[in-house]
PDB file of C-alpha atoms in Angstrom:
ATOM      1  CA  UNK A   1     125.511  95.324  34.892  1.00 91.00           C
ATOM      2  CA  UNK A   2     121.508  94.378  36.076  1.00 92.00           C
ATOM      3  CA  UNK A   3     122.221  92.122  38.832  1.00 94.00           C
ATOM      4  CA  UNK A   4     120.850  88.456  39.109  1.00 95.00           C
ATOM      5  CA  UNK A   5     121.626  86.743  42.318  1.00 94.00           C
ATOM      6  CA  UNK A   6     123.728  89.523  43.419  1.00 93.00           C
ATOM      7  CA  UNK A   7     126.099  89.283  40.542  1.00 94.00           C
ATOM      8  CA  UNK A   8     125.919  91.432  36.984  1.00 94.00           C
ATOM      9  CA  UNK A   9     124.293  89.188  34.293  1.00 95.00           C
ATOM     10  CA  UNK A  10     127.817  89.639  32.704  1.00 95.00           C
ATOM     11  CA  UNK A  11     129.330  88.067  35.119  1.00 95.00           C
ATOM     12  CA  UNK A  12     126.813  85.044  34.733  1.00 96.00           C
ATOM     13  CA  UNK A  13     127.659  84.883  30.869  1.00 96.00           C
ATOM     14  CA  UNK A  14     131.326  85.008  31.580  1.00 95.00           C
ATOM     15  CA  UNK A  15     131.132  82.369  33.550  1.00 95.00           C
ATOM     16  CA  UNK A  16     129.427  80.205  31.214  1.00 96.00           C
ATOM     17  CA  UNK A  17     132.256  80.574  28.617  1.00 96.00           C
ATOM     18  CA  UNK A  18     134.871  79.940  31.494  1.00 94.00           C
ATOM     19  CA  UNK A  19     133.091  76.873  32.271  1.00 95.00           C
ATOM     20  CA  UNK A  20     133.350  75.551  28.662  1.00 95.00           C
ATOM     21  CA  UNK A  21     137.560  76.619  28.803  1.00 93.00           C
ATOM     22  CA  UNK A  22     137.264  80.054  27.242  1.00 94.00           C
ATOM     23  CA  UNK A  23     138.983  82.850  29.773  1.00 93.00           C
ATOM     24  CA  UNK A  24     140.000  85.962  28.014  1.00 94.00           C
ATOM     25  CA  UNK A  25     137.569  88.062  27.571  1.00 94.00           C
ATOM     26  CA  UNK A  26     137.188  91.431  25.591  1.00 94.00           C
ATOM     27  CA  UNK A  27     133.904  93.416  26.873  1.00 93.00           C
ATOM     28  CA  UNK A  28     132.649  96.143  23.844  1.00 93.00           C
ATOM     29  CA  UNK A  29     131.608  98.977  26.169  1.00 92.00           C
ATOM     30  CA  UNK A  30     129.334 101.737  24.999  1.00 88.00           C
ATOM     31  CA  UNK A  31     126.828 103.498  27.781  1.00 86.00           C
ATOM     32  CA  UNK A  32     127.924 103.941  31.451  1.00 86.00           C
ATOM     33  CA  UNK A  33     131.048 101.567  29.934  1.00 88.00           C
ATOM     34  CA  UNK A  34     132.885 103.252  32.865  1.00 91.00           C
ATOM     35  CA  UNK A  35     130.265 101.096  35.371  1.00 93.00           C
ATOM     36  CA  UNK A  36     131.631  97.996  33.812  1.00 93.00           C
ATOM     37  CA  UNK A  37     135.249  99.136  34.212  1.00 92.00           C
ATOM     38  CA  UNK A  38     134.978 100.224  38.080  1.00 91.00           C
ATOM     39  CA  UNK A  39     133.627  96.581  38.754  1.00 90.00           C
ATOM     40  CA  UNK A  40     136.763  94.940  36.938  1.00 89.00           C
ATOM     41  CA  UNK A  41     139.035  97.208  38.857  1.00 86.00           C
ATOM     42  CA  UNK A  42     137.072  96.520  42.182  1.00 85.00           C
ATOM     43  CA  UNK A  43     136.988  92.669  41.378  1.00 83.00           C
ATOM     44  CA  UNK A  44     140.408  91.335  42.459  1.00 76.00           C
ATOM     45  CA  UNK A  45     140.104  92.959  45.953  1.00 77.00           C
ATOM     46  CA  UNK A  46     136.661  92.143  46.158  1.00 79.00           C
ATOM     47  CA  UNK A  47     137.324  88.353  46.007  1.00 77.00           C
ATOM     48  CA  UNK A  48     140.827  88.062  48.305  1.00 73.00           C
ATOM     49  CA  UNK A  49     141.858  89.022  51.545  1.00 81.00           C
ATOM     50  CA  UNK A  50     144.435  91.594  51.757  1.00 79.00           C
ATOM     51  CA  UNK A  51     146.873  93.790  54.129  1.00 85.00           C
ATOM     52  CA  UNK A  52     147.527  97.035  53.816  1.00 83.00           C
ATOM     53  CA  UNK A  53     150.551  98.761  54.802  1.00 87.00           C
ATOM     54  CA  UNK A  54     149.261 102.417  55.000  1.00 89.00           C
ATOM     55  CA  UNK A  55     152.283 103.508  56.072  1.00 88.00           C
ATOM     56  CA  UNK A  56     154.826 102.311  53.599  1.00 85.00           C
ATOM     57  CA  UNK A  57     152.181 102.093  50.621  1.00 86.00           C
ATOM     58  CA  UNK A  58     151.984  98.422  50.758  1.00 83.00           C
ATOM     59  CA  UNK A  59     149.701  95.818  49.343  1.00 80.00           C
ATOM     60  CA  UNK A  60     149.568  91.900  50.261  1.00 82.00           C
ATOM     61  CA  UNK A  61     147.516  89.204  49.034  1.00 77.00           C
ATOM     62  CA  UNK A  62     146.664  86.283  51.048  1.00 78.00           C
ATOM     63  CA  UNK A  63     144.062  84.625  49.257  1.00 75.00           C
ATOM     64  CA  UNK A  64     142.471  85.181  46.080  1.00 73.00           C
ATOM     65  CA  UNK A  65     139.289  84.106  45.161  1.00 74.00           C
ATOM     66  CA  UNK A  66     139.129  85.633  41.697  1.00 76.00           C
ATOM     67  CA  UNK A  67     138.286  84.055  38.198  1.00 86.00           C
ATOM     68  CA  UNK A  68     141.416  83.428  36.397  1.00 86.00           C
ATOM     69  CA  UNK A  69     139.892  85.329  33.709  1.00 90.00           C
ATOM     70  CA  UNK A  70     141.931  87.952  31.191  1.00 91.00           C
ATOM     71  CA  UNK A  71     139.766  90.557  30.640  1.00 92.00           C
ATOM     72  CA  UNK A  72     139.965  93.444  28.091  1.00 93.00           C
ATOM     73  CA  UNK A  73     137.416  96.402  28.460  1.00 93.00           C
ATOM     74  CA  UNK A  74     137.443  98.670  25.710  1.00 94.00           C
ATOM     75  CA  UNK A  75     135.492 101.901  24.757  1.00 94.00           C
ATOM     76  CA  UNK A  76     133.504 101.130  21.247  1.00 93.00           C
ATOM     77  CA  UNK A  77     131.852 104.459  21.562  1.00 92.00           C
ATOM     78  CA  UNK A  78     128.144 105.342  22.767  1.00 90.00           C
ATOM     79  CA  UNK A  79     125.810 105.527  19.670  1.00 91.00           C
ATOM     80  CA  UNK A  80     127.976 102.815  18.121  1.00 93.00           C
ATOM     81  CA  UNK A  81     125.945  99.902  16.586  1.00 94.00           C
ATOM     82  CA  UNK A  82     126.352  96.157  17.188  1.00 92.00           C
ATOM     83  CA  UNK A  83     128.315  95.653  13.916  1.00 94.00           C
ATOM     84  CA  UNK A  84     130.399  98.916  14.733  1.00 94.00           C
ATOM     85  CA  UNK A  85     131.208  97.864  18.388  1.00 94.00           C
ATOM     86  CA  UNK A  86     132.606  94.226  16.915  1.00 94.00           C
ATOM     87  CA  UNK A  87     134.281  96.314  14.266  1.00 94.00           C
ATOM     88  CA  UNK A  88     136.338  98.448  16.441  1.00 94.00           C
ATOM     89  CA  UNK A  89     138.204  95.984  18.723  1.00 94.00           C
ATOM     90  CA  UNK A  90     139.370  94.441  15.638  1.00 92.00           C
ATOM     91  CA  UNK A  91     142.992  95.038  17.331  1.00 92.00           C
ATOM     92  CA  UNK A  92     142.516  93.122  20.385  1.00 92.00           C
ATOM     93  CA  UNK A  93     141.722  89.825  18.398  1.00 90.00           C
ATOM     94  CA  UNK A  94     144.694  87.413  17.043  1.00 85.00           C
ATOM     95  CA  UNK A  95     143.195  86.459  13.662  1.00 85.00           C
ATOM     96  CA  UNK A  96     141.548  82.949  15.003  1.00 91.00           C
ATOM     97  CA  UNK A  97     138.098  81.838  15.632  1.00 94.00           C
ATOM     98  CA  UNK A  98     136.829  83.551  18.286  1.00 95.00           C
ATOM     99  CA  UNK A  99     133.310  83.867  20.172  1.00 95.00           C
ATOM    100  CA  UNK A 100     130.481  86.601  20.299  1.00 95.00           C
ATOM    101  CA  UNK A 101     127.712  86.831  22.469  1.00 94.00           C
ATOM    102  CA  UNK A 102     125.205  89.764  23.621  1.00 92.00           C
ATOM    103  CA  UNK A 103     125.929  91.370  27.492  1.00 89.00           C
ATOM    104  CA  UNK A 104     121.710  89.803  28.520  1.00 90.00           C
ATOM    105  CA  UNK A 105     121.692  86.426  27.922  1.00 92.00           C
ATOM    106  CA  UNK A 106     122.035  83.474  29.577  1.00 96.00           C
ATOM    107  CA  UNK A 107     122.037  79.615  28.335  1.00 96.00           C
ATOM    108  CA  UNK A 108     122.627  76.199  29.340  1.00 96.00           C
ATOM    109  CA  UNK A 109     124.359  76.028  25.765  1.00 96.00           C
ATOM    110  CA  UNK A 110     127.241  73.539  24.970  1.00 96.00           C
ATOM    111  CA  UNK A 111     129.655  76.290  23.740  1.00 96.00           C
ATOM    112  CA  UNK A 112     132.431  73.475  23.051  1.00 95.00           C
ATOM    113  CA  UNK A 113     130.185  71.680  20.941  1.00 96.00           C
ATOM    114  CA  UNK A 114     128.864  74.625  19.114  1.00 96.00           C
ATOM    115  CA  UNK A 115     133.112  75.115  18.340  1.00 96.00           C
ATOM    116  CA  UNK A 116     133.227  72.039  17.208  1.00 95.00           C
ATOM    117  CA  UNK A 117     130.452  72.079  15.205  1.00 93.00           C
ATOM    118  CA  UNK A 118     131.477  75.496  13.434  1.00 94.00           C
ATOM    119  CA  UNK A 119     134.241  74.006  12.708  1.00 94.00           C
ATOM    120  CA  UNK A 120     133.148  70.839  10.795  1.00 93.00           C
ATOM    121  CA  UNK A 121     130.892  73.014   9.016  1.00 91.00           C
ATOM    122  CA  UNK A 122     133.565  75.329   7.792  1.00 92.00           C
ATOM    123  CA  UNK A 123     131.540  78.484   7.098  1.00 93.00           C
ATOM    124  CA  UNK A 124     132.874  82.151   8.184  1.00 94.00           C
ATOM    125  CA  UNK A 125     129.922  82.046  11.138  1.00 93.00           C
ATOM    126  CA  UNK A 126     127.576  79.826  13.435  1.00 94.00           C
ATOM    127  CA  UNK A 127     124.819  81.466  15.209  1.00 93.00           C
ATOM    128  CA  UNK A 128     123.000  79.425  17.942  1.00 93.00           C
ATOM    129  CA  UNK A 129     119.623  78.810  16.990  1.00 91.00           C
ATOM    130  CA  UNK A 130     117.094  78.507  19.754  1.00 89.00           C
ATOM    131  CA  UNK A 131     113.111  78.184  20.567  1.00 84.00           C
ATOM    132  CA  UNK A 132     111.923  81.370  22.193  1.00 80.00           C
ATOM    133  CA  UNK A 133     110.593  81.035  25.594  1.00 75.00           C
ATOM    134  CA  UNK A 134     106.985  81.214  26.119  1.00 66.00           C
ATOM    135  CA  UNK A 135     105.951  84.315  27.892  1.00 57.00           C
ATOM    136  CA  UNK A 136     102.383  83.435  27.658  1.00 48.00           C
ATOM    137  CA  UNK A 137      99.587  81.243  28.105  1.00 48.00           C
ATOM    138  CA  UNK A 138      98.819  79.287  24.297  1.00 46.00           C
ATOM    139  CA  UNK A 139      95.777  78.258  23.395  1.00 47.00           C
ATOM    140  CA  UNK A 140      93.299  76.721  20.602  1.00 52.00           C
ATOM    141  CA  UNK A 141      90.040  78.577  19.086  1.00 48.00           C
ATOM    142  CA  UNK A 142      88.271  78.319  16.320  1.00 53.00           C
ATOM    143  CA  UNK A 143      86.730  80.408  14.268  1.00 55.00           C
ATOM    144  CA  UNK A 144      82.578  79.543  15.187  1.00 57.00           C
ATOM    145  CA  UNK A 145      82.920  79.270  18.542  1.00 52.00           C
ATOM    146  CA  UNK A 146      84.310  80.916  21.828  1.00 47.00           C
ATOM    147  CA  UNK A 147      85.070  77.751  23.595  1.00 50.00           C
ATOM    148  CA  UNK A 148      88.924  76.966  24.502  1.00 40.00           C
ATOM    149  CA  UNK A 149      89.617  73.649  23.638  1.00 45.00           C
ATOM    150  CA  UNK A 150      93.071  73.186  24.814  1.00 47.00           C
ATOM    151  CA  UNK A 151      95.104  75.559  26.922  1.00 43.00           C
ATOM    152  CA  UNK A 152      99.136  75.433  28.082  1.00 49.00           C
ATOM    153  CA  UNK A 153     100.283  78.066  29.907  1.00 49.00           C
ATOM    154  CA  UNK A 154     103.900  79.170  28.658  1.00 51.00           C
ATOM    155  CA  UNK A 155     104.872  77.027  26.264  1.00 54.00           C
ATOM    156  CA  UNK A 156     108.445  75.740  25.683  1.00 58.00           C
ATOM    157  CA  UNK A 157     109.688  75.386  22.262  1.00 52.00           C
ATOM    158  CA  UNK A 158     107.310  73.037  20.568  1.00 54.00           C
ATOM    159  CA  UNK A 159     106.175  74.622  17.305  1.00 56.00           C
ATOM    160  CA  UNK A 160     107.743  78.229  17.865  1.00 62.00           C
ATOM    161  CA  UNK A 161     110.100  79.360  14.973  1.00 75.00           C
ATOM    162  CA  UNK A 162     113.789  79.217  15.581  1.00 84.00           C
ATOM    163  CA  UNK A 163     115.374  82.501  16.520  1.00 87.00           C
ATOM    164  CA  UNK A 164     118.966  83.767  16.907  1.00 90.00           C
ATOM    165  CA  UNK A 165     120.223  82.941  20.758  1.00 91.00           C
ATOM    166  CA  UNK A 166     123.366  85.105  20.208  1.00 92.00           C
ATOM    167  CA  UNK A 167     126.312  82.878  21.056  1.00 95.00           C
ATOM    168  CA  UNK A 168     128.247  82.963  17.851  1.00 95.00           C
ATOM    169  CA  UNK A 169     131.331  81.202  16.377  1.00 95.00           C
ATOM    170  CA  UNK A 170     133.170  83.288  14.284  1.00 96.00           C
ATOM    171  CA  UNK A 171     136.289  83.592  11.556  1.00 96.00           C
ATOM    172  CA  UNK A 172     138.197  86.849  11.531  1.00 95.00           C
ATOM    173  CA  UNK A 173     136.602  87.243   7.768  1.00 96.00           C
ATOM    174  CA  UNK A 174     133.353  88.436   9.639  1.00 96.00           C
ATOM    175  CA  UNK A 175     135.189  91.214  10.402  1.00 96.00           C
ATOM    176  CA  UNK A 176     135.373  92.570   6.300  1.00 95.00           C
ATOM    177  CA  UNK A 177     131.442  92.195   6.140  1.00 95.00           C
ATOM    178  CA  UNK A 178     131.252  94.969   8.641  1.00 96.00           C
ATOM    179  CA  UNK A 179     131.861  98.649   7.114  1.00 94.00           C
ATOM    180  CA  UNK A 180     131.383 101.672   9.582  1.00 95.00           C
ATOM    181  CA  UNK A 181     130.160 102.414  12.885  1.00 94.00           C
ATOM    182  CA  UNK A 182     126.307 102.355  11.958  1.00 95.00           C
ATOM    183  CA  UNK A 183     126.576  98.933  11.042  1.00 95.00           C
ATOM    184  CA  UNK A 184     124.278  96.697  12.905  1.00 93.00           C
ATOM    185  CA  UNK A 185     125.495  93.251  13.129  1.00 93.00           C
ATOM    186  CA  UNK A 186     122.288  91.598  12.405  1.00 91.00           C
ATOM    187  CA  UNK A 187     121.523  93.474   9.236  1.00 88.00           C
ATOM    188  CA  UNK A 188     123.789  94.011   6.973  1.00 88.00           C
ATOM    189  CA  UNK A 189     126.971  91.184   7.984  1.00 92.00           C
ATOM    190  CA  UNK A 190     125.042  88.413   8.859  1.00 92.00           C
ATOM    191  CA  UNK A 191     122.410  88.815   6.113  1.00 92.00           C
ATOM    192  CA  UNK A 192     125.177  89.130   3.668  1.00 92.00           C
ATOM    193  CA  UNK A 193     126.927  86.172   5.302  1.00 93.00           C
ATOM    194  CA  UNK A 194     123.813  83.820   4.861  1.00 92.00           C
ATOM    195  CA  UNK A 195     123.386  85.158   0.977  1.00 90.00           C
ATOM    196  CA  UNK A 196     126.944  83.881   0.725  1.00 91.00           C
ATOM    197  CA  UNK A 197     126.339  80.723   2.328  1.00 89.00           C
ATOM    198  CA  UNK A 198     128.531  81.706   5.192  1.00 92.00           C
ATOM    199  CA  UNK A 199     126.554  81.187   7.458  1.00 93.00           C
ATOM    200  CA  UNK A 200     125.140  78.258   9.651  1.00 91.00           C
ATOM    201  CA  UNK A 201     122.872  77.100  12.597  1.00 92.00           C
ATOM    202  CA  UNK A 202     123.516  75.558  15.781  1.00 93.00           C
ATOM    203  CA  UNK A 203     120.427  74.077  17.337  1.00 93.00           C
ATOM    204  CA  UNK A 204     120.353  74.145  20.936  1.00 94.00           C
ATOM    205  CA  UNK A 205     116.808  72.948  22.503  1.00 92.00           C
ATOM    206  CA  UNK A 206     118.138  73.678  26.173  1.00 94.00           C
ATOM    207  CA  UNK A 207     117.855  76.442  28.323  1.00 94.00           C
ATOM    208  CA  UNK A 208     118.260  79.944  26.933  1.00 94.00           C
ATOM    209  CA  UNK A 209     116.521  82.906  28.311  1.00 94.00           C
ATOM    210  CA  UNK A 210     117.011  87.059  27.407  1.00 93.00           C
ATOM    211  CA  UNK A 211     116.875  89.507  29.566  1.00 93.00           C
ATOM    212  CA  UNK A 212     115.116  92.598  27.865  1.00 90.00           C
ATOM    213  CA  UNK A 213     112.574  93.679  30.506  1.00 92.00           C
ATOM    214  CA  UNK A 214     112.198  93.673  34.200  1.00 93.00           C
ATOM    215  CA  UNK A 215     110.028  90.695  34.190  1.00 92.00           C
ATOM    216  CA  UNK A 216     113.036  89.044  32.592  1.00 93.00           C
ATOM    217  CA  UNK A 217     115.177  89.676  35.171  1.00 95.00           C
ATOM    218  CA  UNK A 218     112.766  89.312  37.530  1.00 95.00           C
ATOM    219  CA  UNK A 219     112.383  85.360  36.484  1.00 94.00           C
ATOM    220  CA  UNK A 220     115.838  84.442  36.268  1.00 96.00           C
ATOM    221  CA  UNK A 221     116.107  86.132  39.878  1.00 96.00           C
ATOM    222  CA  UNK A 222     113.574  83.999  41.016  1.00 96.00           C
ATOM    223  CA  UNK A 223     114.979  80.634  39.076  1.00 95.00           C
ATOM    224  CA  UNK A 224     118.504  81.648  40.927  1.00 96.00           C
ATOM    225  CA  UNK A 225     117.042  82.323  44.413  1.00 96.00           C
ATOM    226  CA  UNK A 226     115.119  78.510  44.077  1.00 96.00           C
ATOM    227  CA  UNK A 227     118.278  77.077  43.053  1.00 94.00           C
ATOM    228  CA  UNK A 228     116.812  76.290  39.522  1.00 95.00           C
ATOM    229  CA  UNK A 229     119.048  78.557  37.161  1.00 96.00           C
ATOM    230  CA  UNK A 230     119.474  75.823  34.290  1.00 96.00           C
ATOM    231  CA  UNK A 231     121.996  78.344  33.197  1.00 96.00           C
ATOM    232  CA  UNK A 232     124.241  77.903  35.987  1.00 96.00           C
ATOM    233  CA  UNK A 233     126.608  75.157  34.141  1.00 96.00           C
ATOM    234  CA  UNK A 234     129.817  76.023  36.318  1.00 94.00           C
ATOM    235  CA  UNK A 235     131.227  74.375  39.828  1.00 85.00           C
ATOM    236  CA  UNK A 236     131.396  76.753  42.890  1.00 79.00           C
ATOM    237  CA  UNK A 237     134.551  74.784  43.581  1.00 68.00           C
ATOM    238  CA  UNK A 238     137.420  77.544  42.575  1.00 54.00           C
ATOM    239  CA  UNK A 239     140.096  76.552  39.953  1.00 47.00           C
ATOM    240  CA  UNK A 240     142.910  78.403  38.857  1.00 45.00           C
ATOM    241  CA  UNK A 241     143.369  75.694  35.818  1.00 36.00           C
ATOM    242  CA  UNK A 242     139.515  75.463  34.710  1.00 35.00           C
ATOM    243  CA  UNK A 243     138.908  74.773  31.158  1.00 31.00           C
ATOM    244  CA  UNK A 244     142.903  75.446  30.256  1.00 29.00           C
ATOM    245  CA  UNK A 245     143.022  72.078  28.902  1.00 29.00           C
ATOM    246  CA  UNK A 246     139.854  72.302  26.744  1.00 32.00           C
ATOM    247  CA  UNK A 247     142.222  74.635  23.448  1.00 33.00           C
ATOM    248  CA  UNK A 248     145.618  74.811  22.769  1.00 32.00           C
ATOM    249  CA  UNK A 249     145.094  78.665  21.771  1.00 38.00           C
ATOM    250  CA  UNK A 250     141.814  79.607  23.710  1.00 51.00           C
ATOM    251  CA  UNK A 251     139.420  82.063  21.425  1.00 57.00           C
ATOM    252  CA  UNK A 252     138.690  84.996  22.950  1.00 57.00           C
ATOM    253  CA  UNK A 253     134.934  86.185  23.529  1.00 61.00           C
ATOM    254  CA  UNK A 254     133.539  89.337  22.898  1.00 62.00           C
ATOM    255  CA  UNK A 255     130.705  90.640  24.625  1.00 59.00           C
ATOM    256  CA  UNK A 256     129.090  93.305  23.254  1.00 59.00           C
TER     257      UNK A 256
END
């Protein structure tokens, strides 16, 4: 719920995914989950204009300025783990390929084309490979001497080992891989997925940026205030029909 731009950052990832046609939306909570909940609740009159009827207990909407988003929060427990959370909302999903993603992230990622591309590939899961950002200045030295010989100050990409970005595909199989609450996603499930050649890569060289400290959020406030938030894929233009035409049966995404 860290703000960026005056909006949550999960607010800035659902709107990616809505961008790319994917609406309903199931939200793991753990911590403070109840936060997350209040600003759902508080979202529909937050975004239309409305008249009250004190007297007769009355609501009416005039105009509504909301997503058309579906959005499911459910409690996955506190001390849960990131396999755990994914394995207890098992229930809310319909048994088709559906999307996963981490609650501080944000990407200029083609999530269409990473569907697509899970689905040629025809493995149980695609993970979206990235470049980490550079958070600091690179620069050559050898061994005999102090001089600097070439410097660049944060690096993108170039050389940097490919990481997981988050922003998976998935089959309802994953789902099997995961065993109790103290799973964590990225151990046991995904390294037993890529032993069973289950799993694959989707490279994206775009934008992608985490937001694990206040210097993170810090940046991407600073990108959004300049108007240069590569992640910002969407139209400010509302539409009540965004995307619908994108699946016939829309895959949910869970955000954990």
């Amino acid at each position: 719920m860290v703000e960026v731009g005056g909006k949550p950052i999960l607010w800035h990832i659902m709107k990616i995914y809505a961008h790319h046609g994917i609406t309903d939306f199931v939200v793991c909570c753990g911590y403070k989950g109840h936060l997350i909940k209040q600003y759902f609740a508080d979202y529909f009159l937050h975004n239309a204009d409305v008249t009250f009827r004190l007297d007769r207990n009355e609501m009416t909407v005039h105009r509504n300025r909301a997503e058309p988003w579906t959005v499911t929060l459910v409690d996955t427990g506190e001390e849960t783990m990131t396999g755990g959370r994914l394995r207890r909302v098992r229930d809310y999903l319909d048994g088709n390929t559906f999307c996963l993603t981490y609650g501080d992230g944000v990407s200029d990622v083609n999530v269409r084309e990473s569907i697509a591309y899970h689905q040629q590939q025809g493995a149980l899961a695609t993970l979206t490979a990235v470049r980490p950002p550079g958070r600091f200045g690179v620069f050559n030295l050898t061994e005999d001497s102090s001089l600097i010989s070439n410097f660049t100050e944060k690096p993108e990409g170039g050389e940097s080992p490919w990481i997981n970005g988050g922003f998976f595909v998935l089959e309802p199989q994953v789902l099997d891989y995961i065993e109790t609450d103290a799973t964590v996603w990225e151990k046991g499930p995904l390294e037993q997925l890529a032993a069973d050649n289950q799993l694959v890569a989707y490279r994206h060289t775009g934008f992608w940026q985490p937001m694990d400290t206040l210097r993170d959020r810090n940046l991407l406030e600073e990108m959004w205030a300049a108007g240069k938030a590569k992640w910002k894929v969407w139209s400010d233009q509302p539409s009540n029909s965004q995307g619908h035409e994108l699946y016939a049966t829309q895959p949910p995404l869970l955000i954990k």
